[in-house]
Amino acid sequence: MVDGDRRSRVLGLLIGSGDNPLCASRLCEVCAQVTGMSGAGIMLMSGDVPRGSLCTTDKVSDLIEQLQFLLGEGPCVDAYHQDWPVLEPDLANPQSSRWPAFAGQAAEAGVRAVFGFPLQVGSVRLGALNLYRDRPGPLTDDQHADALVLSDLVAQSVLVLQATAQPGALAAELEEGADLHFTVHQASGMVSVQLGVSVGQALIRLRAYAFSNGIPLSEVAESVITRTLRFAATGDGSYN
Amino acid sequence: MHIDELRLQCLSRHLTKWDLRSFGLVHALSEVTAAMPQLFDVDGAGILLADEEHVLRHVASTDASAKALESLQESVGRGPCVQSLVQDMVVATPDVLEDPRWPELGQLFAENGIRSILGAPVHLVGAPLGSLNVYKSTVHEWDESDHRALAAFETLVERLITASLALERSEAVATQLQEALRARIEIERSVGIVMALEDLDAVDAFQRVRRMARSARKPIREIASDIIKYKKIAY
């Protein structure tokens, strides 16, 4: 299939019909559908770190995004930094152990193959698209070509959504549709006061606590905000 | 000047695959002009584009003569390329020494190795924006095939400029999105700090930050980064 046909077919799916206009949640569905994957997620990044998830198709995709936000490693993070597709056709038996913490947990959740594609507009990088499948195996040439077209169109679509925003503000569609981990950042602010450290360091402490206790970062953040968990300057954190 | 259709098609295909992001428009235009003497029987080529004050500026040229062709017109504000832009038409000069329209330029052109000139307007969304020029060091009657060849290149240049501008606009929104994301996160972090300092819940802490911004007459993101920096509540 020539690239132009591929593009217009995907565009048709993204734009949808009149009563079903372009929206953040459908971006992921179309990505999974077109490439024939088990699921897809779109990660927004800025300043070199994951900022949040624009959409995910299912629980497993959501976990893939959450783990990368928690651990700072994974296919999207690499795709973003390397500015190139990152392909792991067999996550349970990877050729190289590039994501020691991510791979184990993702595989446990049923991810057998995972692929990251950078989202880029000109020289500005926006994040990455992740695709996963519940059985191992590489992408076919067609799937790979579709994913490239999709990541380009997804990046453009994100801009279409953002173009309506006031300068300096996020568009409502992105603000409401995306999971930008606001509670985690609020908790970082609180912990930075509790520990007398920078918010960046506080976020690291929160992540470490979540990881070592096997609790989702969002739950740890919720406990901090509701004051059931308080970090003390002496320890790693303790429940009141 | 007979255009090599097949080679132009190849060049055109090569150009659409080009990554304007890393090359930049000026670089792309330089590559186009550099290709022209290889495809046509001309000695050099150049591009002038109007800047925001509608003054023609030299953008790309193949050699010193082509550069002189442009800079001479740039300084005098007249000449075949300037006229092709102003009148939005192809302007041909078979012999610069015999052209009555630019008597002051003829000798200067000739001294710089330019004897015949063909200039065509470059358009952006239908309006003339600049001029694409070729020259020969000998007297030359520009014929129909010369005009067609130049027009083909003009189309290519226009496509490059349009693509580059669209990219620039998208990049501006993308950069704005990055900044908005960063600001949004800073605000949440400052809300968390206020929650801990003042023992407030998230909603009240956010109201508090917003009030601070209002009374200080500063954008909320500035207040947020002050709170993060100093970990205290001024204002």
Coordinates of C-alpha atoms in Angstrom, one line a residue:
Chain A
M1 CA 0.0 0.0 0.0
V2 CA 1.4 3.4 -0.8
D3 CA 1.8 5.9 2.0
G4 CA -0.8 8.3 0.7
D5 CA -3.6 5.6 0.8
R6 CA -2.5 4.5 4.2
R7 CA -2.6 8.1 5.4
S8 CA -6.1 8.8 4.1
R9 CA -7.5 5.6 5.4
V10 CA -6.2 6.4 8.9
L11 CA -7.3 10.0 8.7
G12 CA -10.8 8.9 7.8
L13 CA -10.9 6.8 11.0
L14 CA -9.5 9.5 13.2
I15 CA -11.8 12.3 12.0
G16 CA -14.8 10.1 12.3
S17 CA -18.3 11.1 11.4
G18 CA -20.1 14.4 12.1
D19 CA -21.6 13.3 15.4
N20 CA -18.4 11.6 16.4
P21 CA -15.7 14.2 16.0
L22 CA -12.0 14.0 16.8
C23 CA -11.4 13.3 20.4
A24 CA -8.5 12.1 22.6
S25 CA -10.0 8.8 23.6
R26 CA -10.6 7.6 20.0
L27 CA -7.0 8.3 19.0
C28 CA -5.8 5.2 21.0
E29 CA -8.7 3.0 19.8
V30 CA -7.8 3.8 16.2
C31 CA -4.2 3.1 16.8
A32 CA -4.9 -0.3 18.2
Q33 CA -7.5 -1.1 15.6
V34 CA -5.4 -0.1 12.6
T35 CA -2.3 -2.0 13.7
G36 CA -4.2 -5.0 15.0
M37 CA -2.7 -4.8 18.4
S38 CA -4.1 -5.8 21.8
G39 CA -4.0 -2.2 23.0
A40 CA -2.5 1.3 22.6
G41 CA -1.6 4.3 24.7
I42 CA -0.4 7.8 24.0
M43 CA 2.1 9.2 26.4
L44 CA 2.7 13.0 26.6
M45 CA 6.2 14.0 27.6
S46 CA 7.9 17.3 28.2
G47 CA 11.3 18.3 29.5
D48 CA 12.5 14.8 28.9
V49 CA 10.1 13.1 31.3
P50 CA 6.7 11.4 31.0
R51 CA 4.0 13.9 32.0
G52 CA 1.0 11.7 31.6
S53 CA -1.3 9.7 29.5
L54 CA -3.5 11.2 26.8
C55 CA -5.5 8.0 26.4
T56 CA -5.3 4.2 26.8
T57 CA -7.5 1.5 25.3
D58 CA -7.5 -0.9 28.2
K59 CA -6.2 -1.7 31.7
V60 CA -3.0 -3.2 30.4
S61 CA -2.2 -0.2 28.2
D62 CA -2.9 1.9 31.2
L63 CA -0.4 -0.1 33.3
I64 CA 2.2 0.2 30.5
E65 CA 1.9 4.0 30.8
Q66 CA 1.7 4.1 34.6
L67 CA 4.8 1.9 34.9
Q68 CA 6.8 4.2 32.7
F69 CA 5.6 7.2 34.6
L70 CA 6.6 5.5 37.8
L71 CA 9.9 4.0 36.7
G72 CA 11.1 6.5 34.0
E73 CA 11.9 3.6 31.7
G74 CA 10.1 1.7 29.0
P75 CA 9.4 1.7 25.3
C76 CA 7.8 5.2 25.2
V77 CA 10.6 6.8 27.2
D78 CA 13.2 5.2 24.9
A79 CA 11.3 6.1 21.7
Y80 CA 11.1 9.7 22.9
H81 CA 14.8 9.9 23.8
Q82 CA 16.1 8.0 20.8
D83 CA 13.7 9.8 18.4
W84 CA 13.2 6.4 16.7
P85 CA 10.8 3.5 17.0
V86 CA 11.6 1.1 19.8
L87 CA 10.6 -2.5 19.2
E88 CA 10.4 -5.4 21.7
P89 CA 8.8 -8.4 20.0
D90 CA 9.3 -10.7 23.0
L91 CA 9.1 -8.9 26.3
A92 CA 9.2 -12.1 28.4
N93 CA 12.5 -13.2 26.7
P94 CA 14.0 -9.9 25.5
Q95 CA 17.3 -9.9 23.5
S96 CA 18.7 -7.3 25.9
S97 CA 17.5 -6.4 29.4
R98 CA 17.0 -2.7 28.7
W99 CA 14.1 -2.2 31.1
P100 CA 14.8 -4.4 34.1
A101 CA 12.0 -3.0 36.3
F102 CA 9.4 -2.3 33.6
A103 CA 9.7 -5.6 31.7
G104 CA 9.0 -7.9 34.6
Q105 CA 5.8 -6.1 35.7
A106 CA 4.5 -5.6 32.2
A107 CA 5.1 -9.2 31.3
E108 CA 3.3 -10.3 34.4
A109 CA 0.3 -8.2 33.3
G110 CA 0.2 -10.1 30.0
V111 CA 2.3 -7.9 27.7
R112 CA 4.2 -10.1 25.4
A113 CA 5.3 -7.6 22.7
V114 CA 5.6 -3.9 23.1
F115 CA 6.4 -1.1 20.6
G116 CA 7.1 2.6 21.1
F117 CA 6.9 5.2 18.4
P118 CA 8.0 8.8 18.9
L119 CA 5.4 11.6 18.5
Q120 CA 7.1 14.6 16.9
V121 CA 6.2 17.8 15.1
G122 CA 9.2 19.3 13.4
S123 CA 11.9 19.5 16.0
V124 CA 9.5 19.5 18.9
R125 CA 8.9 16.1 20.6
L126 CA 5.5 15.6 22.2
G127 CA 5.7 12.1 23.6
A128 CA 5.3 8.6 22.3
L129 CA 2.7 6.1 21.1
N130 CA 2.8 2.6 22.7
L131 CA 1.4 -0.5 21.1
Y132 CA 1.3 -3.8 22.9
R133 CA 0.2 -7.4 22.1
D134 CA -0.7 -10.3 24.3
R135 CA 1.5 -12.7 22.3
P136 CA 5.1 -12.3 21.1
G137 CA 6.2 -11.5 17.6
P138 CA 7.5 -8.6 15.5
L139 CA 5.5 -6.1 13.7
T140 CA 4.9 -6.9 10.0
D141 CA 6.1 -4.3 7.5
D142 CA 2.5 -3.2 7.0
Q143 CA 1.9 -2.8 10.8
H144 CA 5.2 -0.9 11.1
A145 CA 4.3 1.5 8.3
D146 CA 0.8 2.0 9.7
A147 CA 2.3 2.8 13.1
L148 CA 4.6 5.4 11.6
V149 CA 1.6 7.1 9.8
L150 CA -0.4 6.9 13.0
S151 CA 2.2 8.5 15.2
D152 CA 2.5 11.3 12.7
L153 CA -1.3 11.8 12.6
V154 CA -1.6 11.5 16.4
A155 CA 1.0 14.2 16.9
Q156 CA -1.0 16.4 14.4
S157 CA -4.2 15.6 16.2
V158 CA -2.8 16.5 19.6
L159 CA -1.9 19.9 18.1
V160 CA -5.4 20.3 16.6
L161 CA -6.8 19.7 20.1
Q162 CA -4.3 22.1 21.7
A163 CA -4.7 24.8 19.0
T164 CA -7.9 26.0 20.7
A165 CA -6.2 26.7 24.0
Q166 CA -5.3 30.1 25.5
P167 CA -1.6 30.8 25.4
G168 CA 0.1 29.2 28.4
A169 CA -2.9 27.0 29.1
L170 CA -3.8 23.4 28.2
A171 CA -6.8 22.8 26.0
A172 CA -9.8 21.6 27.9
E173 CA -9.9 18.4 25.9
L174 CA -6.4 17.6 27.0
E175 CA -6.8 18.8 30.5
E176 CA -9.9 16.7 31.1
G177 CA -9.2 13.8 28.8
A178 CA -5.6 13.1 29.8
D179 CA -4.4 11.6 33.0
L180 CA -1.7 14.1 33.9
H181 CA -1.1 12.7 37.4
F182 CA -2.2 15.9 39.1
T183 CA -2.5 14.2 42.5
V184 CA 1.0 12.8 42.2
H185 CA 2.3 16.3 41.7
Q186 CA 0.2 17.7 44.6
A187 CA 1.6 14.9 46.8
S188 CA 5.2 15.8 45.6
G189 CA 4.5 19.3 46.8
M190 CA 3.3 18.1 50.2
V191 CA 6.1 15.7 50.7
S192 CA 8.7 18.3 49.7
V193 CA 7.4 20.4 52.7
Q194 CA 7.3 17.3 55.0
L195 CA 10.9 16.3 54.1
G196 CA 12.4 19.7 53.5
V197 CA 13.6 18.7 50.0
S198 CA 12.9 19.9 46.5
V199 CA 9.7 18.7 44.7
G200 CA 11.8 16.7 42.3
Q201 CA 13.4 14.8 45.2
A202 CA 10.0 14.4 46.8
L203 CA 8.7 12.8 43.6
I204 CA 11.7 10.4 43.6
R205 CA 10.8 9.5 47.2
L206 CA 7.2 8.9 46.3
R207 CA 8.2 6.7 43.4
A208 CA 10.6 4.7 45.5
Y209 CA 7.9 4.2 48.1
A210 CA 5.4 3.0 45.6
F211 CA 7.9 0.7 43.9
S212 CA 9.3 -0.9 47.0
N213 CA 5.8 -1.5 48.5
G214 CA 4.3 -2.6 45.3
I215 CA 1.5 0.0 45.5
P216 CA 0.5 2.1 42.4
L217 CA 1.9 5.6 42.5
S218 CA -1.6 7.1 42.2
E219 CA -2.6 5.3 45.4
V220 CA 0.4 6.5 47.3
A221 CA -0.3 10.0 46.2
E222 CA -3.9 9.7 47.3
S223 CA -2.8 8.6 50.7
V224 CA -0.5 11.6 51.0
I225 CA -3.2 14.0 50.0
T226 CA -5.8 12.5 52.3
R227 CA -3.1 12.6 55.1
T228 CA -3.2 8.9 55.8
L229 CA 0.5 8.7 54.7
R230 CA 3.0 11.2 55.9
F231 CA 6.7 11.2 55.0
A232 CA 8.9 12.0 58.0
A233 CA 12.4 13.5 57.6
T234 CA 13.9 10.3 59.2
G235 CA 12.4 7.4 57.4
D236 CA 11.0 6.5 54.0
G237 CA 7.5 7.2 55.0
S238 CA 5.1 5.9 57.6
Y239 CA 1.4 5.7 58.1
N240 CA 0.0 7.9 60.8
Chain B
M1 CA 17.7 25.5 -21.8
H2 CA 15.9 22.2 -22.0
I3 CA 14.7 20.8 -18.8
D4 CA 15.5 17.2 -18.0
E5 CA 12.0 16.1 -17.0
L6 CA 13.0 12.8 -15.5
R7 CA 15.8 14.3 -13.4
L8 CA 13.5 17.0 -12.2
Q9 CA 11.0 14.4 -11.1
C10 CA 13.7 12.6 -9.3
L11 CA 14.8 15.7 -7.5
S12 CA 11.2 16.6 -6.6
R13 CA 10.7 13.1 -5.1
H14 CA 13.9 13.5 -3.2
L15 CA 12.9 16.9 -1.9
T16 CA 9.5 15.7 -0.6
K17 CA 11.3 13.1 1.4
W18 CA 13.6 15.7 2.8
D19 CA 13.5 16.4 6.4
L20 CA 13.0 20.1 6.5
R21 CA 13.3 19.9 10.3
S22 CA 16.9 19.3 10.3
F23 CA 17.9 21.0 7.0
G24 CA 15.9 24.2 7.4
L25 CA 14.2 26.2 4.6
V26 CA 17.3 28.1 3.6
H27 CA 19.3 25.0 3.3
A28 CA 16.6 23.3 1.3
L29 CA 16.4 26.3 -1.1
S30 CA 20.2 26.4 -1.5
E31 CA 20.0 22.7 -2.6
V32 CA 17.3 23.6 -5.1
T33 CA 19.3 26.4 -6.6
A34 CA 22.5 24.2 -6.7
A35 CA 20.6 21.6 -8.7
M36 CA 19.4 24.1 -11.3
P37 CA 22.6 24.5 -13.4
Q38 CA 23.0 20.7 -13.4
L39 CA 19.5 20.3 -15.0
F40 CA 19.4 23.3 -17.2
D41 CA 21.8 24.9 -19.6
V42 CA 22.4 27.9 -17.3
D43 CA 25.5 29.1 -15.4
G44 CA 23.9 29.9 -12.1
A45 CA 20.7 30.5 -10.2
G46 CA 19.5 32.3 -7.1
I47 CA 16.4 33.0 -5.0
L48 CA 15.3 36.4 -3.5
L49 CA 12.5 36.5 -1.0
A50 CA 10.6 39.5 0.4
D51 CA 11.1 40.0 4.1
E52 CA 8.4 41.2 6.5
E53 CA 9.0 44.7 5.3
H54 CA 8.5 43.7 1.7
V55 CA 12.2 44.2 0.9
L56 CA 13.8 41.6 -1.3
R57 CA 16.5 39.7 0.4
H58 CA 19.1 37.3 -1.1
V59 CA 18.3 33.8 0.2
A60 CA 20.2 31.3 -1.9
S61 CA 22.6 31.4 -4.9
T62 CA 24.8 28.9 -6.7
D63 CA 28.0 31.1 -7.1
A64 CA 29.5 34.5 -6.8
S65 CA 27.9 35.8 -10.0
A66 CA 24.4 34.6 -8.9
K67 CA 25.0 36.3 -5.6
A68 CA 26.1 39.5 -7.3
L69 CA 23.0 39.3 -9.5
E70 CA 20.9 39.4 -6.3
S71 CA 22.9 41.8 -4.2
L72 CA 23.1 44.3 -7.0
Q73 CA 19.3 44.4 -7.3
E74 CA 19.0 44.3 -3.6
S75 CA 21.0 47.5 -3.2
V76 CA 19.6 49.3 -6.3
G77 CA 16.0 48.1 -5.5
R78 CA 15.5 47.6 -9.3
G79 CA 16.2 44.9 -11.9
P80 CA 14.7 42.0 -13.7
C81 CA 14.1 39.9 -10.5
V82 CA 12.6 42.8 -8.6
Q83 CA 10.3 43.5 -11.6
S84 CA 9.3 39.9 -11.8
L85 CA 8.1 40.1 -8.2
V86 CA 6.5 43.5 -8.5
Q87 CA 4.7 42.8 -11.7
D88 CA 4.1 39.1 -10.9
M89 CA 5.4 38.0 -14.3
V90 CA 8.4 36.3 -15.9
V91 CA 11.0 38.8 -16.9
A92 CA 13.6 38.0 -19.5
T93 CA 16.8 39.9 -20.4
P94 CA 18.6 38.4 -23.4
D95 CA 21.5 40.9 -23.0
V96 CA 22.0 43.0 -20.0
L97 CA 24.1 45.5 -21.9
E98 CA 21.3 46.2 -24.4
D99 CA 18.4 46.3 -21.9
P100 CA 17.0 49.8 -21.8
R101 CA 15.0 49.1 -18.5
W102 CA 18.1 49.0 -16.2
P103 CA 20.9 51.0 -17.9
E104 CA 22.6 51.5 -14.5
L105 CA 22.8 47.8 -13.9
G106 CA 23.9 46.4 -17.3
Q107 CA 27.6 47.2 -16.9
L108 CA 27.6 46.0 -13.3
F109 CA 26.0 42.7 -14.3
A110 CA 28.4 42.2 -17.1
E111 CA 31.4 42.9 -14.9
N112 CA 30.2 40.1 -12.6
G113 CA 30.0 37.6 -15.5
I114 CA 26.2 37.9 -16.0
R115 CA 25.0 38.6 -19.6
S116 CA 21.5 37.2 -19.8
I117 CA 18.9 36.8 -17.1
L118 CA 15.5 35.0 -16.6
G119 CA 13.5 35.7 -13.5
A120 CA 10.2 34.3 -12.4
P121 CA 8.0 35.2 -9.4
V122 CA 7.7 32.8 -6.4
H123 CA 4.3 32.6 -4.9
L124 CA 2.9 31.9 -1.5
V125 CA -0.8 31.2 -1.3
G126 CA -1.2 32.9 -4.6
A127 CA 0.6 36.1 -3.9
P128 CA 4.1 36.9 -5.2
L129 CA 6.6 36.5 -2.4
G130 CA 10.0 36.4 -4.1
S131 CA 11.8 35.7 -7.3
L132 CA 13.7 32.8 -8.7
N133 CA 16.4 33.7 -11.2
V134 CA 18.8 32.0 -13.6
Y135 CA 21.6 33.6 -15.6
K136 CA 24.0 32.8 -18.4
S137 CA 27.4 34.4 -19.0
T138 CA 26.6 34.8 -22.7
V139 CA 23.9 36.6 -24.6
H140 CA 20.8 34.3 -24.8
E141 CA 17.3 34.5 -26.3
W142 CA 15.2 32.8 -23.6
D143 CA 12.7 30.5 -25.4
E144 CA 9.5 28.7 -24.4
S145 CA 11.3 25.7 -23.0
D146 CA 13.4 28.0 -20.7
H147 CA 10.2 29.5 -19.3
R148 CA 8.7 26.1 -18.7
A149 CA 11.8 24.8 -17.0
L150 CA 11.9 27.8 -14.7
A151 CA 8.2 27.4 -13.9
A152 CA 8.8 23.8 -12.9
F153 CA 11.4 24.8 -10.4
E154 CA 9.3 27.7 -9.2
T155 CA 6.6 25.1 -8.2
L156 CA 9.2 23.1 -6.3
V157 CA 10.4 26.2 -4.4
E158 CA 6.8 27.2 -3.6
R159 CA 6.1 23.7 -2.2
L160 CA 9.2 23.8 0.0
I161 CA 8.2 27.2 1.4
T162 CA 4.6 26.2 2.1
A163 CA 5.7 23.0 3.8
S164 CA 8.3 24.9 5.9
L165 CA 5.7 27.5 7.0
A166 CA 3.1 24.9 7.9
L167 CA 5.8 23.1 10.0
E168 CA 6.7 26.4 11.7
R169 CA 3.1 26.9 12.7
S170 CA 2.8 23.4 14.1
E171 CA 6.0 23.7 15.9
A172 CA 4.8 26.9 17.6
V173 CA 1.7 25.1 18.9
A174 CA 3.8 22.1 19.9
T175 CA 6.1 24.3 21.9
Q176 CA 3.2 26.0 23.5
L177 CA 1.8 22.6 24.5
Q178 CA 5.1 21.6 26.1
E179 CA 5.1 24.9 28.1
A180 CA 1.5 24.5 29.1
L181 CA 2.1 21.0 30.4
R182 CA 5.1 22.1 32.4
A183 CA 3.2 25.1 33.8
R184 CA 0.2 22.9 34.7
I185 CA 2.4 20.5 36.7
E186 CA 4.2 23.4 38.5
I187 CA 0.8 24.7 39.6
E188 CA -0.2 21.3 41.0
R189 CA 3.1 21.0 42.8
S190 CA 2.7 24.5 44.3
V191 CA -0.8 23.5 45.4
G192 CA 0.7 20.5 47.2
I193 CA 3.1 22.8 49.0
V194 CA 0.3 25.1 50.1
M195 CA -1.8 22.1 51.2
A196 CA 1.1 21.0 53.5
L197 CA 2.0 24.5 54.7
E198 CA -1.5 25.7 55.4
D199 CA -3.2 22.4 56.1
L200 CA -5.7 22.9 53.3
D201 CA -7.3 20.4 50.9
A202 CA -6.5 20.6 47.2
V203 CA -9.5 22.8 46.2
D204 CA -8.9 25.4 48.9
A205 CA -5.1 25.4 48.3
F206 CA -5.7 26.0 44.6
Q207 CA -8.0 28.9 45.4
R208 CA -5.3 30.2 47.6
V209 CA -2.7 30.1 44.9
R210 CA -5.1 31.8 42.5
R211 CA -5.9 34.6 45.0
M212 CA -2.1 35.1 45.4
A213 CA -1.7 35.4 41.6
R214 CA -4.6 37.9 41.4
S215 CA -3.4 40.1 44.3
A216 CA 0.2 40.1 43.0
R217 CA -1.1 40.7 39.4
K218 CA 1.2 37.9 38.2
P219 CA 0.4 34.9 36.1
I220 CA -0.5 31.9 38.2
R221 CA 2.5 29.9 36.8
E222 CA 4.9 32.6 38.1
I223 CA 3.4 32.4 41.6
A224 CA 3.6 28.6 41.4
S225 CA 7.3 28.6 40.6
D226 CA 7.9 31.2 43.5
I227 CA 6.1 28.9 45.9
I228 CA 8.1 25.9 44.7
K229 CA 11.3 27.9 45.0
Y230 CA 10.9 29.5 48.4
K231 CA 8.5 26.9 49.9
K232 CA 6.6 29.8 51.6
I233 CA 3.6 31.9 50.9
A234 CA 4.4 35.5 50.2
Y235 CA 1.7 37.9 48.9

